[in-house]
Amino acid sequence: CMTWKFALAILVIVVGGRPVAALAQQPARPAPAQEAQTAGYNVTYCAGFISENPLNEGLRVAAGEESGAKTQFVSGDIVYLNVGAGWIVNPGGEYAVLRRVQDMVRREVFPGQYLRLLQLGLMYQEVGRLRVNMVRPGSATATVLHTCDAVSVGDVCIPFNTKQEPLIQTGRRLDMFAPPSGKTTGTIVAGKGFTMLLGQRDVVYLDIGGKEGVTLGQYYRVYRPFDRPN
């Protein structure tokens, strides 16, 4: 049989590290400069990522106000962290709230997908952001500032770092039948939430990163190889 590669009308924009957002594009006229727009806060800060090394998961959400009646917390809610002075230096610091995620179904989209994900590292969901209000010897109090998903007891907290929001050119023209460019190639190894069917502004994870020359704001053509009998 002969191997053919069919280019899909999809562009990929890198939002930092491993996570990327896949943007479905239809053939169109070249986009004027004014059509460029930022990816948006939720795409930039809610994409999640794959970490090659385990993160320090010592700081976690331990409880929250009315924790006897509610187990999930959103913007404006008060939560309590499991450690305080010695781990957190001063009040006012902001922390990203993360949650380690695994594909419990393990239904592979392509052969070897699950093993490839394990080789890449640990997948973390970006849950939200909080600010520490008060630090005690063995605990801390914080306010939830933003949520991508409801914050839950046990979620991991790491220092929050700002990210640059890449520009999205919504009217970029894509040649669906362009020949291979010979540039860096990789594989979409998973979608956010392990979604199988992906569309505009969906987040995907690639098995290439900074070591392969991937930088913020790059676009990638997405194609699907398939076999056809002679």
PDB file of N, CA, C and O in Angstrom, residues 33-83:
ATOM      1  N   ALA A  33      -4.389  43.230   9.217  1.00  0.00           N
ATOM      2  CA  ALA A  33      -3.712  43.320  10.514  1.00  0.00           C
ATOM      3  C   ALA A  33      -4.700  43.479  11.653  1.00  0.00           C
ATOM      4  O   ALA A  33      -4.491  42.981  12.747  1.00  0.00           O
ATOM      5  N   GLN A  34      -5.842  44.175  11.433  1.00  0.00           N
ATOM      6  CA  GLN A  34      -6.758  44.434  12.531  1.00  0.00           C
ATOM      7  C   GLN A  34      -7.489  43.187  13.009  1.00  0.00           C
ATOM      8  O   GLN A  34      -8.141  43.219  14.030  1.00  0.00           O
ATOM      9  N   GLU A  35      -7.402  42.063  12.243  1.00  0.00           N
ATOM     10  CA  GLU A  35      -8.062  40.839  12.674  1.00  0.00           C
ATOM     11  C   GLU A  35      -7.250  40.075  13.719  1.00  0.00           C
ATOM     12  O   GLU A  35      -7.750  39.124  14.302  1.00  0.00           O
ATOM     13  N   ALA A  36      -6.011  40.452  13.933  1.00  0.00           N
ATOM     14  CA  ALA A  36      -5.204  39.806  14.964  1.00  0.00           C
ATOM     15  C   ALA A  36      -5.761  40.151  16.338  1.00  0.00           C
ATOM     16  O   ALA A  36      -6.087  41.303  16.614  1.00  0.00           O
ATOM     17  N   GLN A  37      -5.885  39.171  17.201  1.00  0.00           N
ATOM     18  CA  GLN A  37      -6.391  39.384  18.552  1.00  0.00           C
ATOM     19  C   GLN A  37      -5.675  38.442  19.500  1.00  0.00           C
ATOM     20  O   GLN A  37      -5.107  37.440  19.087  1.00  0.00           O
ATOM     21  N   THR A  38      -5.693  38.780  20.791  1.00  0.00           N
ATOM     22  CA  THR A  38      -5.023  37.928  21.759  1.00  0.00           C
ATOM     23  C   THR A  38      -5.830  36.658  21.982  1.00  0.00           C
ATOM     24  O   THR A  38      -7.041  36.612  21.737  1.00  0.00           O
ATOM     25  N   ALA A  39      -5.137  35.622  22.446  1.00  0.00           N
ATOM     26  CA  ALA A  39      -5.797  34.334  22.667  1.00  0.00           C
ATOM     27  C   ALA A  39      -6.844  34.413  23.767  1.00  0.00           C
ATOM     28  O   ALA A  39      -7.793  33.641  23.783  1.00  0.00           O
ATOM     29  N   GLY A  40      -6.685  35.359  24.694  1.00  0.00           N
ATOM     30  CA  GLY A  40      -7.646  35.501  25.785  1.00  0.00           C
ATOM     31  C   GLY A  40      -7.145  34.863  27.071  1.00  0.00           C
ATOM     32  O   GLY A  40      -6.320  33.946  27.071  1.00  0.00           O
ATOM     33  N   TYR A  41      -7.643  35.366  28.192  1.00  0.00           N
ATOM     34  CA  TYR A  41      -7.179  34.915  29.501  1.00  0.00           C
ATOM     35  C   TYR A  41      -7.432  33.432  29.709  1.00  0.00           C
ATOM     36  O   TYR A  41      -6.558  32.701  30.173  1.00  0.00           O
ATOM     37  N   ASN A  42      -8.630  32.965  29.359  1.00  0.00           N
ATOM     38  CA  ASN A  42      -8.956  31.574  29.643  1.00  0.00           C
ATOM     39  C   ASN A  42      -8.138  30.596  28.813  1.00  0.00           C
ATOM     40  O   ASN A  42      -7.786  29.510  29.286  1.00  0.00           O
ATOM     41  N   VAL A  43      -7.834  30.938  27.564  1.00  0.00           N
ATOM     42  CA  VAL A  43      -6.973  30.066  26.761  1.00  0.00           C
ATOM     43  C   VAL A  43      -5.561  30.065  27.325  1.00  0.00           C
ATOM     44  O   VAL A  43      -4.903  29.022  27.416  1.00  0.00           O
ATOM     45  N   THR A  44      -5.077  31.244  27.728  1.00  0.00           N
ATOM     46  CA  THR A  44      -3.696  31.367  28.193  1.00  0.00           C
ATOM     47  C   THR A  44      -3.473  30.741  29.564  1.00  0.00           C
ATOM     48  O   THR A  44      -2.466  30.056  29.787  1.00  0.00           O
ATOM     49  N   TYR A  45      -4.405  30.941  30.483  1.00  0.00           N
ATOM     50  CA  TYR A  45      -4.196  30.515  31.863  1.00  0.00           C
ATOM     51  C   TYR A  45      -4.996  29.270  32.272  1.00  0.00           C
ATOM     52  O   TYR A  45      -4.884  28.820  33.406  1.00  0.00           O
ATOM     53  N   CYS A  46      -5.789  28.727  31.369  1.00  0.00           N
ATOM     54  CA  CYS A  46      -6.580  27.537  31.696  1.00  0.00           C
ATOM     55  C   CYS A  46      -6.224  26.348  30.810  1.00  0.00           C
ATOM     56  O   CYS A  46      -6.948  25.347  30.785  1.00  0.00           O
ATOM     57  N   ALA A  47      -5.124  26.463  30.051  1.00  0.00           N
ATOM     58  CA  ALA A  47      -4.786  25.423  29.080  1.00  0.00           C
ATOM     59  C   ALA A  47      -4.310  24.136  29.733  1.00  0.00           C
ATOM     60  O   ALA A  47      -4.513  23.050  29.194  1.00  0.00           O
ATOM     61  N   GLY A  48      -3.666  24.227  30.900  1.00  0.00           N
ATOM     62  CA  GLY A  48      -3.030  23.057  31.472  1.00  0.00           C
ATOM     63  C   GLY A  48      -1.703  22.784  30.778  1.00  0.00           C
ATOM     64  O   GLY A  48      -1.329  23.472  29.818  1.00  0.00           O
ATOM     65  N   PHE A  49      -0.981  21.786  31.252  1.00  0.00           N
ATOM     66  CA  PHE A  49       0.334  21.504  30.681  1.00  0.00           C
ATOM     67  C   PHE A  49       0.792  20.113  31.090  1.00  0.00           C
ATOM     68  O   PHE A  49       0.210  19.483  31.980  1.00  0.00           O
ATOM     69  N   ILE A  50       1.838  19.649  30.416  1.00  0.00           N
ATOM     70  CA  ILE A  50       2.499  18.399  30.783  1.00  0.00           C
ATOM     71  C   ILE A  50       3.876  18.744  31.336  1.00  0.00           C
ATOM     72  O   ILE A  50       4.653  19.442  30.679  1.00  0.00           O
ATOM     73  N   SER A  51       4.173  18.294  32.531  1.00  0.00           N
ATOM     74  CA  SER A  51       5.452  18.575  33.174  1.00  0.00           C
ATOM     75  C   SER A  51       6.355  17.344  33.099  1.00  0.00           C
ATOM     76  O   SER A  51       5.938  16.237  33.461  1.00  0.00           O
ATOM     77  N   GLU A  52       7.586  17.547  32.616  1.00  0.00           N
ATOM     78  CA  GLU A  52       8.519  16.428  32.527  1.00  0.00           C
ATOM     79  C   GLU A  52       8.885  15.891  33.907  1.00  0.00           C
ATOM     80  O   GLU A  52       9.165  14.702  34.061  1.00  0.00           O
ATOM     81  N   ASN A  53       8.885  16.767  34.915  1.00  0.00           N
ATOM     82  CA  ASN A  53       9.234  16.371  36.284  1.00  0.00           C
ATOM     83  C   ASN A  53       8.069  16.676  37.214  1.00  0.00           C
ATOM     84  O   ASN A  53       7.338  17.657  37.011  1.00  0.00           O
ATOM     85  N   PRO A  54       7.851  15.857  38.250  1.00  0.00           N
ATOM     86  CA  PRO A  54       6.777  16.135  39.209  1.00  0.00           C
ATOM     87  C   PRO A  54       6.977  17.493  39.867  1.00  0.00           C
ATOM     88  O   PRO A  54       8.106  17.886  40.193  1.00  0.00           O
ATOM     89  N   LEU A  55       5.902  18.233  40.065  1.00  0.00           N
ATOM     90  CA  LEU A  55       5.972  19.516  40.746  1.00  0.00           C
ATOM     91  C   LEU A  55       6.012  19.293  42.254  1.00  0.00           C
ATOM     92  O   LEU A  55       5.646  18.229  42.753  1.00  0.00           O
ATOM     93  N   ASN A  56       6.460  20.308  42.967  1.00  0.00           N
ATOM     94  CA  ASN A  56       6.402  20.268  44.424  1.00  0.00           C
ATOM     95  C   ASN A  56       4.945  20.447  44.835  1.00  0.00           C
ATOM     96  O   ASN A  56       4.380  21.534  44.685  1.00  0.00           O
ATOM     97  N   GLU A  57       4.321  19.400  45.336  1.00  0.00           N
ATOM     98  CA  GLU A  57       2.900  19.418  45.641  1.00  0.00           C
ATOM     99  C   GLU A  57       2.636  19.554  47.139  1.00  0.00           C
ATOM    100  O   GLU A  57       1.576  19.167  47.644  1.00  0.00           O
ATOM    101  N   GLY A  58       3.584  20.162  47.860  1.00  0.00           N
ATOM    102  CA  GLY A  58       3.432  20.281  49.308  1.00  0.00           C
ATOM    103  C   GLY A  58       2.373  21.264  49.748  1.00  0.00           C
ATOM    104  O   GLY A  58       1.782  21.114  50.827  1.00  0.00           O
ATOM    105  N   LEU A  59       2.110  22.302  48.945  1.00  0.00           N
ATOM    106  CA  LEU A  59       1.108  23.308  49.304  1.00  0.00           C
ATOM    107  C   LEU A  59      -0.201  22.959  48.615  1.00  0.00           C
ATOM    108  O   LEU A  59      -0.272  22.906  47.388  1.00  0.00           O
ATOM    109  N   ARG A  60      -1.248  22.756  49.427  1.00  0.00           N
ATOM    110  CA  ARG A  60      -2.534  22.321  48.874  1.00  0.00           C
ATOM    111  C   ARG A  60      -3.697  23.059  49.537  1.00  0.00           C
ATOM    112  O   ARG A  60      -3.548  23.633  50.631  1.00  0.00           O
ATOM    113  N   VAL A  61      -4.835  23.020  48.881  1.00  0.00           N
ATOM    114  CA  VAL A  61      -6.074  23.528  49.468  1.00  0.00           C
ATOM    115  C   VAL A  61      -6.565  22.489  50.470  1.00  0.00           C
ATOM    116  O   VAL A  61      -6.779  21.326  50.119  1.00  0.00           O
ATOM    117  N   ALA A  62      -6.727  22.922  51.735  1.00  0.00           N
ATOM    118  CA  ALA A  62      -7.114  21.987  52.791  1.00  0.00           C
ATOM    119  C   ALA A  62      -8.608  22.036  53.096  1.00  0.00           C
ATOM    120  O   ALA A  62      -9.201  21.028  53.476  1.00  0.00           O
ATOM    121  N   ALA A  63      -9.203  23.215  52.960  1.00  0.00           N
ATOM    122  CA  ALA A  63     -10.626  23.382  53.273  1.00  0.00           C
ATOM    123  C   ALA A  63     -11.048  24.763  52.782  1.00  0.00           C
ATOM    124  O   ALA A  63     -10.262  25.492  52.173  1.00  0.00           O
ATOM    125  N   GLY A  64     -12.289  25.117  53.067  1.00  0.00           N
ATOM    126  CA  GLY A  64     -12.786  26.427  52.695  1.00  0.00           C
ATOM    127  C   GLY A  64     -13.908  26.849  53.615  1.00  0.00           C
ATOM    128  O   GLY A  64     -14.367  26.073  54.459  1.00  0.00           O
ATOM    129  N   GLU A  65     -14.331  28.096  53.478  1.00  0.00           N
ATOM    130  CA  GLU A  65     -15.472  28.553  54.260  1.00  0.00           C
ATOM    131  C   GLU A  65     -16.687  27.681  53.956  1.00  0.00           C
ATOM    132  O   GLU A  65     -16.907  27.275  52.821  1.00  0.00           O
ATOM    133  N   GLU A  66     -17.447  27.404  55.001  1.00  0.00           N
ATOM    134  CA  GLU A  66     -18.628  26.554  54.869  1.00  0.00           C
ATOM    135  C   GLU A  66     -18.248  25.195  54.283  1.00  0.00           C
ATOM    136  O   GLU A  66     -19.014  24.587  53.526  1.00  0.00           O
ATOM    137  N   SER A  67     -17.057  24.721  54.651  1.00  0.00           N
ATOM    138  CA  SER A  67     -16.585  23.461  54.069  1.00  0.00           C
ATOM    139  C   SER A  67     -17.452  22.280  54.462  1.00  0.00           C
ATOM    140  O   SER A  67     -17.408  21.236  53.807  1.00  0.00           O
ATOM    141  N   GLY A  68     -18.243  22.438  55.506  1.00  0.00           N
ATOM    142  CA  GLY A  68     -19.156  21.362  55.862  1.00  0.00           C
ATOM    143  C   GLY A  68     -20.302  21.239  54.885  1.00  0.00           C
ATOM    144  O   GLY A  68     -20.905  20.174  54.737  1.00  0.00           O
ATOM    145  N   ALA A  69     -20.603  22.368  54.188  1.00  0.00           N
ATOM    146  CA  ALA A  69     -21.735  22.366  53.268  1.00  0.00           C
ATOM    147  C   ALA A  69     -21.314  22.392  51.809  1.00  0.00           C
ATOM    148  O   ALA A  69     -22.101  22.069  50.929  1.00  0.00           O
ATOM    149  N   LYS A  70     -20.060  22.772  51.528  1.00  0.00           N
ATOM    150  CA  LYS A  70     -19.604  22.861  50.135  1.00  0.00           C
ATOM    151  C   LYS A  70     -18.186  22.332  50.011  1.00  0.00           C
ATOM    152  O   LYS A  70     -17.368  22.477  50.928  1.00  0.00           O
ATOM    153  N   THR A  71     -17.919  21.691  48.910  1.00  0.00           N
ATOM    154  CA  THR A  71     -16.597  21.105  48.686  1.00  0.00           C
ATOM    155  C   THR A  71     -15.883  21.735  47.499  1.00  0.00           C
ATOM    156  O   THR A  71     -14.737  21.404  47.235  1.00  0.00           O
ATOM    157  N   GLN A  72     -16.553  22.632  46.783  1.00  0.00           N
ATOM    158  CA  GLN A  72     -15.953  23.303  45.641  1.00  0.00           C
ATOM    159  C   GLN A  72     -16.087  24.801  45.816  1.00  0.00           C
ATOM    160  O   GLN A  72     -17.079  25.288  46.364  1.00  0.00           O
ATOM    161  N   PHE A  73     -15.075  25.520  45.319  1.00  0.00           N
ATOM    162  CA  PHE A  73     -15.001  26.948  45.594  1.00  0.00           C
ATOM    163  C   PHE A  73     -14.710  27.713  44.306  1.00  0.00           C
ATOM    164  O   PHE A  73     -13.962  27.251  43.452  1.00  0.00           O
ATOM    165  N   VAL A  74     -15.309  28.905  44.194  1.00  0.00           N
ATOM    166  CA  VAL A  74     -15.184  29.715  42.992  1.00  0.00           C
ATOM    167  C   VAL A  74     -14.682  31.106  43.368  1.00  0.00           C
ATOM    168  O   VAL A  74     -14.371  31.382  44.539  1.00  0.00           O
ATOM    169  N   SER A  75     -14.606  32.004  42.384  1.00  0.00           N
ATOM    170  CA  SER A  75     -14.082  33.345  42.602  1.00  0.00           C
ATOM    171  C   SER A  75     -14.811  34.031  43.752  1.00  0.00           C
ATOM    172  O   SER A  75     -16.039  34.024  43.825  1.00  0.00           O
ATOM    173  N   GLY A  76     -14.012  34.623  44.651  1.00  0.00           N
ATOM    174  CA  GLY A  76     -14.568  35.314  45.812  1.00  0.00           C
ATOM    175  C   GLY A  76     -14.635  34.465  47.056  1.00  0.00           C
ATOM    176  O   GLY A  76     -14.756  35.003  48.171  1.00  0.00           O
ATOM    177  N   ASP A  77     -14.558  33.150  46.943  1.00  0.00           N
ATOM    178  CA  ASP A  77     -14.611  32.275  48.114  1.00  0.00           C
ATOM    179  C   ASP A  77     -13.295  32.295  48.868  1.00  0.00           C
ATOM    180  O   ASP A  77     -12.221  32.540  48.302  1.00  0.00           O
ATOM    181  N   ILE A  78     -13.374  32.031  50.158  1.00  0.00           N
ATOM    182  CA  ILE A  78     -12.190  31.926  51.026  1.00  0.00           C
ATOM    183  C   ILE A  78     -11.825  30.453  51.186  1.00  0.00           C
ATOM    184  O   ILE A  78     -12.688  29.610  51.452  1.00  0.00           O
ATOM    185  N   VAL A  79     -10.532  30.152  51.022  1.00  0.00           N
ATOM    186  CA  VAL A  79     -10.048  28.785  51.226  1.00  0.00           C
ATOM    187  C   VAL A  79      -8.884  28.804  52.203  1.00  0.00           C
ATOM    188  O   VAL A  79      -8.254  29.846  52.426  1.00  0.00           O
ATOM    189  N   TYR A  80      -8.605  27.639  52.771  1.00  0.00           N
ATOM    190  CA  TYR A  80      -7.517  27.492  53.736  1.00  0.00           C
ATOM    191  C   TYR A  80      -6.481  26.532  53.171  1.00  0.00           C
ATOM    192  O   TYR A  80      -6.824  25.479  52.631  1.00  0.00           O
ATOM    193  N   LEU A  81      -5.216  26.909  53.294  1.00  0.00           N
ATOM    194  CA  LEU A  81      -4.112  26.112  52.789  1.00  0.00           C
ATOM    195  C   LEU A  81      -3.486  25.313  53.920  1.00  0.00           C
ATOM    196  O   LEU A  81      -3.528  25.716  55.083  1.00  0.00           O
ATOM    197  N   ASN A  82      -2.858  24.192  53.581  1.00  0.00           N
ATOM    198  CA  ASN A  82      -2.416  23.233  54.595  1.00  0.00           C
ATOM    199  C   ASN A  82      -1.118  23.589  55.294  1.00  0.00           C
ATOM    200  O   ASN A  82      -0.748  22.975  56.293  1.00  0.00           O
ATOM    201  N   VAL A  83      -0.359  24.554  54.779  1.00  0.00           N
ATOM    202  CA  VAL A  83       0.880  24.986  55.434  1.00  0.00           C
ATOM    203  C   VAL A  83       0.903  26.513  55.462  1.00  0.00           C
ATOM    204  O   VAL A  83       0.190  27.180  54.714  1.00  0.00           O
TER     205      VAL A  83
END
